[in-house]
């Protein structure tokens, strides 16, 4: 999917969920717009379906899986997957995002997982994650991701989390690469070094920050991902 005026894929509402987006190459989207991603979603309306376990009636949709995609968020795009306006129950794993923000969830979105993704972005425009506030016990999972912030703007910030608390977000085993190797996460309004967050706030266990890899190493990581699919 390429050379598109807006998003390549848009989920207007969650409805019953159960969607699968896999093994796509998406680039040159949002050429006449902005403020959204190559894959964009909203979830402004609850739907009552019989898609619960054993056909039970529920407002919770089945997870939408987005996996094994190569996505460039160039032109007016931002996130590889833009989970906007309360989007919930997304399982985003094992993708390669280039020139793209990583995990984004806002306006009460919850119940999603972002894992095993390679995110390559620029300090001038992007971040590894940005999670808005939501209710206790309805958070998201963010783990085993590799995020590379290219460039040196003097800001080692890899993103922000409104509620830096394991009761809201499950976060661990993430690897962040910045110009100086000092990865800072906005944690409840304060920027703190990633390695200190588990001891101080109970999140980002075993997560690390490191200096930028060489171009050859970075290309090797991306190539190995694609070949494994």
CSV table of C-alpha atoms in Angstrom, one decimal, residues 12 15 20 23 33 38 42 55 71 76 96 100 114 116 121 131 159 172 180-183 186 196 214 226:
chain,number,residue,atom,x,y,z
A,12,UNK,CA,-13.5,3.6,12.2
A,15,UNK,CA,-17.0,-3.1,16.7
A,20,UNK,CA,-5.8,-9.3,11.3
A,23,UNK,CA,2.8,-9.2,6.1
A,33,UNK,CA,-3.0,15.1,5.5
A,38,UNK,CA,-0.4,4.7,8.0
A,42,UNK,CA,-10.7,5.2,16.4
A,55,UNK,CA,-20.8,-16.9,22.5
A,71,UNK,CA,5.7,0.4,7.8
A,76,UNK,CA,2.4,13.6,7.0
A,96,UNK,CA,9.3,-3.0,11.8
A,100,UNK,CA,7.7,6.3,12.9
A,114,UNK,CA,2.9,-3.6,21.9
A,116,UNK,CA,8.7,-7.4,20.0
A,121,UNK,CA,12.5,7.1,14.5
A,131,UNK,CA,0.5,6.7,26.7
A,159,UNK,CA,8.7,9.0,25.3
A,172,UNK,CA,9.7,-4.6,30.8
A,180,UNK,CA,24.4,9.4,24.3
A,181,UNK,CA,22.9,6.2,25.5
A,182,UNK,CA,21.0,7.9,28.3
A,183,UNK,CA,17.4,7.0,27.7
A,186,UNK,CA,8.6,10.9,30.9
A,196,UNK,CA,16.1,3.5,37.5
A,214,UNK,CA,26.1,1.6,13.5
A,226,UNK,CA,12.1,-9.5,7.7
